[in-house]
Tab-separated table of C-alpha atoms in Angstrom:
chain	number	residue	atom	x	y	z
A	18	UNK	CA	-15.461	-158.680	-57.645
A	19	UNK	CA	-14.976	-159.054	-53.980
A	20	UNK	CA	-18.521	-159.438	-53.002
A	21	UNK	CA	-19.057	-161.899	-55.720
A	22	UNK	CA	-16.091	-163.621	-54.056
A	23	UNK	CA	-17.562	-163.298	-50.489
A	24	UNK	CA	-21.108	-164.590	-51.641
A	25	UNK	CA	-19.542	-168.016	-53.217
A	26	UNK	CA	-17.723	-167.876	-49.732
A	27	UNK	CA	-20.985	-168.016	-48.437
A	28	UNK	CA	-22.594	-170.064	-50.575
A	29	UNK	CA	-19.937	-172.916	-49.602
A	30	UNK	CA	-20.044	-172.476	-46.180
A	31	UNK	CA	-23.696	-173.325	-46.754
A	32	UNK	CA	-23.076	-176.411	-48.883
A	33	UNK	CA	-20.281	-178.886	-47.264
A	34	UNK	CA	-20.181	-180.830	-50.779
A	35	UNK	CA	-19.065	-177.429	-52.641
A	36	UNK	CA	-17.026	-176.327	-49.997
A	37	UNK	CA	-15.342	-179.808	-50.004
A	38	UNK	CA	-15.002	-179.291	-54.057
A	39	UNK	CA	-13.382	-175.317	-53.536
A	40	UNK	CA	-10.747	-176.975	-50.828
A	41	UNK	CA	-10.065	-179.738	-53.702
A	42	UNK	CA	-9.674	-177.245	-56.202
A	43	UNK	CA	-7.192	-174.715	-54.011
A	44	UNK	CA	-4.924	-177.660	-53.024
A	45	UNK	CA	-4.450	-178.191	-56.616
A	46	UNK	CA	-3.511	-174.622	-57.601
A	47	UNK	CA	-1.169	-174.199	-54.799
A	48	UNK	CA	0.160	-177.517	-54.833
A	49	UNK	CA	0.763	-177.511	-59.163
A	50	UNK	CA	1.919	-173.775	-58.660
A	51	UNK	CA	4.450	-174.540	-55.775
A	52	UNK	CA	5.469	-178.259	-56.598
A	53	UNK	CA	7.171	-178.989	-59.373
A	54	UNK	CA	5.227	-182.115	-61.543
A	55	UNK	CA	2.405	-181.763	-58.809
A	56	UNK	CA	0.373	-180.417	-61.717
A	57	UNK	CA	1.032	-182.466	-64.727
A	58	UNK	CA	-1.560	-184.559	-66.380
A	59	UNK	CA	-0.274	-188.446	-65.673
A	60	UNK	CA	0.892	-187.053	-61.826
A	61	UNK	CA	-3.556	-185.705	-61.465
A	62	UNK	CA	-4.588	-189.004	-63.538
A	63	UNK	CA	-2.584	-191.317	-60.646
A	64	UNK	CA	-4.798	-189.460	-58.041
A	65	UNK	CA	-7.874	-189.398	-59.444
A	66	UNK	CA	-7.191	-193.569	-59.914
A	67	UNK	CA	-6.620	-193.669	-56.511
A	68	UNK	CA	-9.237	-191.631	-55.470
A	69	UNK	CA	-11.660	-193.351	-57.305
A	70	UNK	CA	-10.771	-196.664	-55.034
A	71	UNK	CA	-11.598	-194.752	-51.548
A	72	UNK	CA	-14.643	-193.119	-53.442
A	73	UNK	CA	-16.151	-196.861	-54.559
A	74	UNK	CA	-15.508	-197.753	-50.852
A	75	UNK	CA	-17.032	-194.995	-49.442
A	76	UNK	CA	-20.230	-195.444	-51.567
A	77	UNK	CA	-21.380	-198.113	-49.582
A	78	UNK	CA	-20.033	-196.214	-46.631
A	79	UNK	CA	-22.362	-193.556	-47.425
A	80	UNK	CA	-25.178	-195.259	-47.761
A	81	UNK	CA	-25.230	-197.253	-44.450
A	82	UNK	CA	-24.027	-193.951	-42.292
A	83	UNK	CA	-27.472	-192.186	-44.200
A	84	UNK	CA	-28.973	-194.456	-42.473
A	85	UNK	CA	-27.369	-194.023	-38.981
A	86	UNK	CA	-25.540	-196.758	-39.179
A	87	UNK	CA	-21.754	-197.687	-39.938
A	88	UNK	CA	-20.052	-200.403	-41.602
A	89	UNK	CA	-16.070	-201.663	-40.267
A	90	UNK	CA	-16.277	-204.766	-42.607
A	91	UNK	CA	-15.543	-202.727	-45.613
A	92	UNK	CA	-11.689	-203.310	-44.928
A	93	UNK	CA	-11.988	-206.996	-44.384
A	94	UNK	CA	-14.786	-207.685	-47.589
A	95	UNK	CA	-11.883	-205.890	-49.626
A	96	UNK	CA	-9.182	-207.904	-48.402
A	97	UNK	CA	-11.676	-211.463	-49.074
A	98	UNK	CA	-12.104	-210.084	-52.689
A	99	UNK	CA	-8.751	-209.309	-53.694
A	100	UNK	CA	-7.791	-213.216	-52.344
A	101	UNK	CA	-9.929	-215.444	-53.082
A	102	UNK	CA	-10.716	-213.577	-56.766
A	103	UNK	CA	-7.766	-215.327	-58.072
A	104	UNK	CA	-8.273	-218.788	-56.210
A	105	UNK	CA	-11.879	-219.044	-57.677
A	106	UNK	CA	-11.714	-217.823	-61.332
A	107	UNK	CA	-12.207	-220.614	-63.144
A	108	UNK	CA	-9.368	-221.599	-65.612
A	109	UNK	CA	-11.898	-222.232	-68.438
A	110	UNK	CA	-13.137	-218.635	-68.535
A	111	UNK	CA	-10.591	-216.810	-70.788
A	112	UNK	CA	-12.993	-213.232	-70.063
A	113	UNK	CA	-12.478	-213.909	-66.281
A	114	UNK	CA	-16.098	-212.357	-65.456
A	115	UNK	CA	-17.023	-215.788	-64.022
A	116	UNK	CA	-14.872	-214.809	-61.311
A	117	UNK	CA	-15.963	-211.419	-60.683
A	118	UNK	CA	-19.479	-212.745	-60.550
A	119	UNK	CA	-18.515	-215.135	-58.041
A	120	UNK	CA	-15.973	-212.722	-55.892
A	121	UNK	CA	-19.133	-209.791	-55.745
A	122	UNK	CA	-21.621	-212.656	-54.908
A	123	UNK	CA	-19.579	-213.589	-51.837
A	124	UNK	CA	-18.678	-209.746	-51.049
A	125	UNK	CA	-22.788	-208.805	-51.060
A	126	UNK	CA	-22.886	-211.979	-49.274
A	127	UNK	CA	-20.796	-210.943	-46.185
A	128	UNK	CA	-22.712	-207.108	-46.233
A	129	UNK	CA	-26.191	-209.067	-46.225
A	130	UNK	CA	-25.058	-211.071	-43.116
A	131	UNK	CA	-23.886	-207.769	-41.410
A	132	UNK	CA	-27.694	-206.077	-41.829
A	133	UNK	CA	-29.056	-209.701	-40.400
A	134	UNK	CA	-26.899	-209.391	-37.910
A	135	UNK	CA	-27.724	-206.052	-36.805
A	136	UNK	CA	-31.643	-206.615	-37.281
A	137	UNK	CA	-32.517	-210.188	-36.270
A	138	UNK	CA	-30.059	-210.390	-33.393
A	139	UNK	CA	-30.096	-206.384	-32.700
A	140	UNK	CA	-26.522	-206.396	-32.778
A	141	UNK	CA	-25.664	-203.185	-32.953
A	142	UNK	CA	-24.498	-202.514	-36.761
A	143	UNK	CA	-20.760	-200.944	-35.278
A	144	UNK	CA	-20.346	-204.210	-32.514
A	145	UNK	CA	-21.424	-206.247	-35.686
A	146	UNK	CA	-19.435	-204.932	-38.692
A	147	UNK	CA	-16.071	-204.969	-36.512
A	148	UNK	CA	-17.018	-208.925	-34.851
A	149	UNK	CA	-17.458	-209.650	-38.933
A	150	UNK	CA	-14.137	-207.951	-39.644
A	151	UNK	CA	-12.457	-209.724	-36.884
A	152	UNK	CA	-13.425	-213.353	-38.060
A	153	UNK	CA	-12.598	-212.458	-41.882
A	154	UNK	CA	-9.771	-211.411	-40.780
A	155	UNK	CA	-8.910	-214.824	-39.212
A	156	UNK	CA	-10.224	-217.037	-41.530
A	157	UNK	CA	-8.179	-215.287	-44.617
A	158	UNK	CA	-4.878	-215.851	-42.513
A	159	UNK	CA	-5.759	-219.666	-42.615
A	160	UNK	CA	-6.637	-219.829	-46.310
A	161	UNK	CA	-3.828	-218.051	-47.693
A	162	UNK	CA	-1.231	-218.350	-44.760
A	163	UNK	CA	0.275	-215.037	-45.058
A	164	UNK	CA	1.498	-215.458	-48.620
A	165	UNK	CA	0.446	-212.999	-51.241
A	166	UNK	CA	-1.786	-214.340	-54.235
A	167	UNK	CA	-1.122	-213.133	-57.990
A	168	UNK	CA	-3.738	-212.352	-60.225
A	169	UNK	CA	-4.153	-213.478	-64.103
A	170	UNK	CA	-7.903	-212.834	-64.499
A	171	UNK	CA	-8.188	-210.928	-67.763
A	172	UNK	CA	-11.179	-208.578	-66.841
A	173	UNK	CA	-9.718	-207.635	-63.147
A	174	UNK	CA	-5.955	-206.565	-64.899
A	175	UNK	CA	-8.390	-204.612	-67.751
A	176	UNK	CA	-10.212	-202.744	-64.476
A	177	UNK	CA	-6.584	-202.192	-63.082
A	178	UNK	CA	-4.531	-201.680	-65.965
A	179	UNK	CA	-6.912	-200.412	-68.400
A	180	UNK	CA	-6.876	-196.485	-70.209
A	181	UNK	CA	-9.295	-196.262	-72.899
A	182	UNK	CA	-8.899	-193.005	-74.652
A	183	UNK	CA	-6.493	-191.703	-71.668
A	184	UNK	CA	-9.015	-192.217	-68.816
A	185	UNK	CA	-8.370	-195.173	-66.175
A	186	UNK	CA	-10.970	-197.928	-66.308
A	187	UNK	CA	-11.333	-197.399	-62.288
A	188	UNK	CA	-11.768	-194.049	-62.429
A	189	UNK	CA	-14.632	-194.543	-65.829
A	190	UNK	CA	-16.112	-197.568	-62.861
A	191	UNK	CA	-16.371	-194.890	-60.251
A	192	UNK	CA	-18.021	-192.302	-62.838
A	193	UNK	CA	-20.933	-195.052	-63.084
A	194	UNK	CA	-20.749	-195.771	-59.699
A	195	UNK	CA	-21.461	-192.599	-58.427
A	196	UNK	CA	-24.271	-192.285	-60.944
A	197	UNK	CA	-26.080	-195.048	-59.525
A	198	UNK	CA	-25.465	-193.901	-56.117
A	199	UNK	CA	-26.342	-190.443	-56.360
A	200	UNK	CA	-29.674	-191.691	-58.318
A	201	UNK	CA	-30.335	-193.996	-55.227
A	202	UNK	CA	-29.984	-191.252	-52.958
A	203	UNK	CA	-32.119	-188.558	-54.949
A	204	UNK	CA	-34.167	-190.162	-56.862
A	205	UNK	CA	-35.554	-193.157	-55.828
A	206	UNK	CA	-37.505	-194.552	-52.709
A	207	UNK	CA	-34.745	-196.106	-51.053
A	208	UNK	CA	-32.770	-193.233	-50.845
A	209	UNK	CA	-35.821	-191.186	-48.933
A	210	UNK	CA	-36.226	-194.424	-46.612
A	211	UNK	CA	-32.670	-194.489	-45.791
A	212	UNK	CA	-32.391	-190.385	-45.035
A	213	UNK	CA	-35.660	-190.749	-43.250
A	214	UNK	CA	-34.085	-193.914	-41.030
A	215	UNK	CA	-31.146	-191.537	-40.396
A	216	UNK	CA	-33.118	-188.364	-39.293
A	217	UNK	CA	-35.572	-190.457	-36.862
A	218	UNK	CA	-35.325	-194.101	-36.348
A	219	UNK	CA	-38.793	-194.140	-33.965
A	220	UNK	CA	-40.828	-192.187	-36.745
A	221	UNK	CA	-39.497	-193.895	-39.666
A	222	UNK	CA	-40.837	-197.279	-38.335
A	223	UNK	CA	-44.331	-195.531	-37.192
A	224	UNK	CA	-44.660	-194.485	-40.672
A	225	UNK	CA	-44.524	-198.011	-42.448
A	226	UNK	CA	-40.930	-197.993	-43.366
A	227	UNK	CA	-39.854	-201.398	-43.816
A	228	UNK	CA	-36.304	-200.716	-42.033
A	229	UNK	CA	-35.301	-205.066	-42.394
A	230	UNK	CA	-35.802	-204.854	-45.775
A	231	UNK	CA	-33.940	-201.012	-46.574
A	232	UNK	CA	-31.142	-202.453	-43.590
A	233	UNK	CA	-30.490	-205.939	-45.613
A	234	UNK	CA	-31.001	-204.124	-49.086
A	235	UNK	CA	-28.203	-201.328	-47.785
A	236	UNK	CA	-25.666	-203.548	-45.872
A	237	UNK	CA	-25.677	-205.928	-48.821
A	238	UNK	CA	-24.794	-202.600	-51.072
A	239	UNK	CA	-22.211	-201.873	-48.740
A	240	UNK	CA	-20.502	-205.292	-49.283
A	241	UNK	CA	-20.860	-204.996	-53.033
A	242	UNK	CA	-18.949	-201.728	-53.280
A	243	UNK	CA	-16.366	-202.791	-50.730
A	244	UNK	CA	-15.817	-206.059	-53.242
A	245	UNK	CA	-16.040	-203.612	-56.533
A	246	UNK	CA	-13.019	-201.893	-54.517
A	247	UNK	CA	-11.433	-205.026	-53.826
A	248	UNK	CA	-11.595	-206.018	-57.570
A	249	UNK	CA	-10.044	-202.492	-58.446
A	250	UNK	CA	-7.019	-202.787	-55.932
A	251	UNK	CA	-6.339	-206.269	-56.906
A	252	UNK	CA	-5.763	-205.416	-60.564
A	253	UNK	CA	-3.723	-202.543	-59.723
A	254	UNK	CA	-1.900	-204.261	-57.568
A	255	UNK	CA	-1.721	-207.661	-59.499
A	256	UNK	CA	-1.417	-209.485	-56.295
A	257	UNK	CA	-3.687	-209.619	-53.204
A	258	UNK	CA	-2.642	-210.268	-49.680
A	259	UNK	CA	-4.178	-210.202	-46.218
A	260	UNK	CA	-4.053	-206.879	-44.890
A	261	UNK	CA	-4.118	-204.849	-47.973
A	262	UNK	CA	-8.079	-203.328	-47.733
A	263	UNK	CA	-7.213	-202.012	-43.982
A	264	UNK	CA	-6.420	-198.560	-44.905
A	265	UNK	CA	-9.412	-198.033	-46.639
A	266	UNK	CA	-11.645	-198.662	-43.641
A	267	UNK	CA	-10.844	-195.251	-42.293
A	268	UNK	CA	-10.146	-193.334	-45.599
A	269	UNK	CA	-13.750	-194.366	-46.339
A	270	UNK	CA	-15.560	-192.904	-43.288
A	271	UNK	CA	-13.259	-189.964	-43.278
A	272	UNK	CA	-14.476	-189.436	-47.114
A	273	UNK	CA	-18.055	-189.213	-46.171
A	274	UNK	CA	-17.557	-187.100	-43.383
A	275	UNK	CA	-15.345	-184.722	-45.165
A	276	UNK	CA	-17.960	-184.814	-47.919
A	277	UNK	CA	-20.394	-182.432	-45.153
A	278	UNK	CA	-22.545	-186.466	-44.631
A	279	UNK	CA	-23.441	-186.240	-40.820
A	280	UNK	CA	-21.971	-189.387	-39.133
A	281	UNK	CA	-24.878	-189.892	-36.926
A	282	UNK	CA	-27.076	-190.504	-40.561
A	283	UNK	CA	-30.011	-188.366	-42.020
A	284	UNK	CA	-28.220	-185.241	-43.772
A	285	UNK	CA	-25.872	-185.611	-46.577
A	286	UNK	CA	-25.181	-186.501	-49.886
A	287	UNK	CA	-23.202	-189.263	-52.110
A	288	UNK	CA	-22.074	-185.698	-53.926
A	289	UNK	CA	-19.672	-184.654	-51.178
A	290	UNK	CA	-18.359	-187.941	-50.577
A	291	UNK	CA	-16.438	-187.610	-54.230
A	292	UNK	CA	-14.565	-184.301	-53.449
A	293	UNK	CA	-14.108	-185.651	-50.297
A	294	UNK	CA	-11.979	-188.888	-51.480
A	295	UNK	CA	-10.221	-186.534	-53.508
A	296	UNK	CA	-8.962	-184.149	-50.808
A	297	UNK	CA	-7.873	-187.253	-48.640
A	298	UNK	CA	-5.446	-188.936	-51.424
A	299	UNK	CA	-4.350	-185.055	-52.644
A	300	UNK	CA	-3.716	-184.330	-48.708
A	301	UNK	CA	-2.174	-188.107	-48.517
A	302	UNK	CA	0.914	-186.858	-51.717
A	303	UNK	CA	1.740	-183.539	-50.375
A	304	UNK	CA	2.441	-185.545	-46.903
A	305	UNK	CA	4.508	-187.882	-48.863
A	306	UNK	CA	6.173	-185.194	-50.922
A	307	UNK	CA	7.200	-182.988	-48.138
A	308	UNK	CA	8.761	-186.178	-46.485
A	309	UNK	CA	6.587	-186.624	-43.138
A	310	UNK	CA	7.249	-190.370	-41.424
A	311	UNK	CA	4.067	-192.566	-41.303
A	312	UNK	CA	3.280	-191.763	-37.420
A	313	UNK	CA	2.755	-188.369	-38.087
A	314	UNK	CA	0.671	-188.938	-41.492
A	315	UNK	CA	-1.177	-190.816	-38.741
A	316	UNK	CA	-1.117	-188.071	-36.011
A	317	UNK	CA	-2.302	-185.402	-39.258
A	318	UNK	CA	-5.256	-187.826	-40.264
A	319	UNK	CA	-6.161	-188.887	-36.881
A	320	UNK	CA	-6.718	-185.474	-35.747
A	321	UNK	CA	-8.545	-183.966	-38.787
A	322	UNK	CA	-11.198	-186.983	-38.701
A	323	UNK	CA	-11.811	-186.921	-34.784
A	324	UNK	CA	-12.159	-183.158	-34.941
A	325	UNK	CA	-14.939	-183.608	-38.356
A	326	UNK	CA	-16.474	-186.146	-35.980
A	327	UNK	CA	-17.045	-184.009	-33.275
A	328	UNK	CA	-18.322	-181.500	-35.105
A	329	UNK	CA	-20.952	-183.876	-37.488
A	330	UNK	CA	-22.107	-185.176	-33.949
A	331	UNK	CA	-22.678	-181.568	-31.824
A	332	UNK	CA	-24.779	-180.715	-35.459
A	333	UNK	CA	-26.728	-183.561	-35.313
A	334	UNK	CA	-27.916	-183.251	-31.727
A	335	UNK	CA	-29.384	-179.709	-32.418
């Protein structure tokens, strides 16, 4: 028994993604064992909703840091969905997908303009995501002027509202999301061009490796997902406002990097990244239950993601 214990030990500390999933799993037997309600079915169901908002996020996220690159929009395209969503539905639609269409157009939109950035002007993608975040940022205070904007599109209070046969709609979205991505990753040529980018920029390009075309195609993912997130929140939420994507910015990068996804790109896997945004919004309750103020959930957070980060980067300079 013990050395079948000490071999799955092993096995984890092999495989970041599994060991990611055991840490998940623990939390959740000592938490549901020690708290009282931590365990219950609706109390697990509110965290896996959330969790599937930092995991559709961090999809994109994933992708791009693959690559070697890094996208600090993902806040700001999230914040520009869950706004203008509600000022461009079209009253005619009674569905409300017009609106979606429209709000995930503009989101891809703002990720294709980030990989343009980055490869026609060699902006570097981190200078170029935040400049992009800065002006969205900007522009959304003049457009809605600081007030909050309510939503009545039917298909984005379905998304946020929604539990067919007990499951949340967001969390059934981030089931097919993650099929997709993990497909993408694994499975098609993309997902070897973007790992390959990530391991060796120089030799990927020697090679043939179209890296505009994989940079645009990826970037514009990136924005996509952020805007899918953005669609999620705002039906939860039934309101958008400026400022409310902002925490998912660094929940999203933390994800991937607690998902074992090397933040200098070319090792990793869509596969951690899901335990991983499960372990953040567990780790983000028990803060909340055991009463901690919001500069030391800061000071907790802050610490665990710059040490991960060191240790991604002295791995991927071996």
């Amino acid at each position: 028994m013990e050395q079948k214990a000490v071999s799955i030990l092993k096995t984890a500390l092999r495989n970041p993604p599994l060991l990611t999933l055991l840490l998940v799993a623990l939390v959740w037997l000592a938490a549901s064992l020690t708290l009282r309600g931590f365990g219950a079915y609706g109390h697990l169901r509110y965290l896996l909703e959330l969790s599937a908002v930092i995991g559709i996020v961090a999809a994109g996220q994933t992708l791009v840091i693959l690559m070697g690159g890094i996208d600090l929009s993902v806040g700001a395209i999230i914040t520009v969905t869950a706004i203008l969503l509600p000022l461009l539905s079209p009253a005619a639609d009674p569905t409300g997908l017009s609106g979606l269409a429209i709000a995930l157009a503009i989101a891809t939109g703002i990720g294709f303009l980030n990989g343009a950035g980055a490869v026609y002007l060699r902006v570097p993608p981190i200078i170029m995501t935040m400049a992009m975040a800065t002006f969205l940022q900007g522009l959304l205070v003049i457009v809605a002027g600081g007030s909050a904007v309510s939503v009545t599109n039917a298909a984005v209070l379905w998304l946020g509202q929604a539990r067919p046969l007990g499951v949340p709609s967001g969390v059934m979205l981030w089931i097919a999301v993650s099929a997709v991505v993990l497909m993408i990753i694994h499975r098609m040529p993309l997902g070897a061009r973007l790992l390959a980018l990530g391991a060796n920029p120089l030799a990927s390009r020697l090679s043939g490796i179209n890296v505009t075309r994989s940079m645009l195609v990826l970037y514009a993912m990136s924005g996509f997902f952020a805007g899918l997130a953005g669609i999620l929140i705002l039906g939860m939420n039934r309101q958008g406002y400026v400022g409310i994507g902002e925490p998912y910015l660094l929940t999203s990068i933390a994800a991937v990097v607690l998902g074992g996804t090397s933040i200098v790109g070319g090792r990793g896997t869509y596969a951690g990244t899901i335990p991983g945004a499960i372990l953040l919004v567990t780790t983000t309750a028990l803060i909340t239950v055991v009463n901690a103020s919001p500069a030391w959930r800061s000071i907790m957070f802050g610490s665990l993601i710059l040490a991960l980060l060191l240790i991604s980067g002295r791995e991927g300079r071996r």
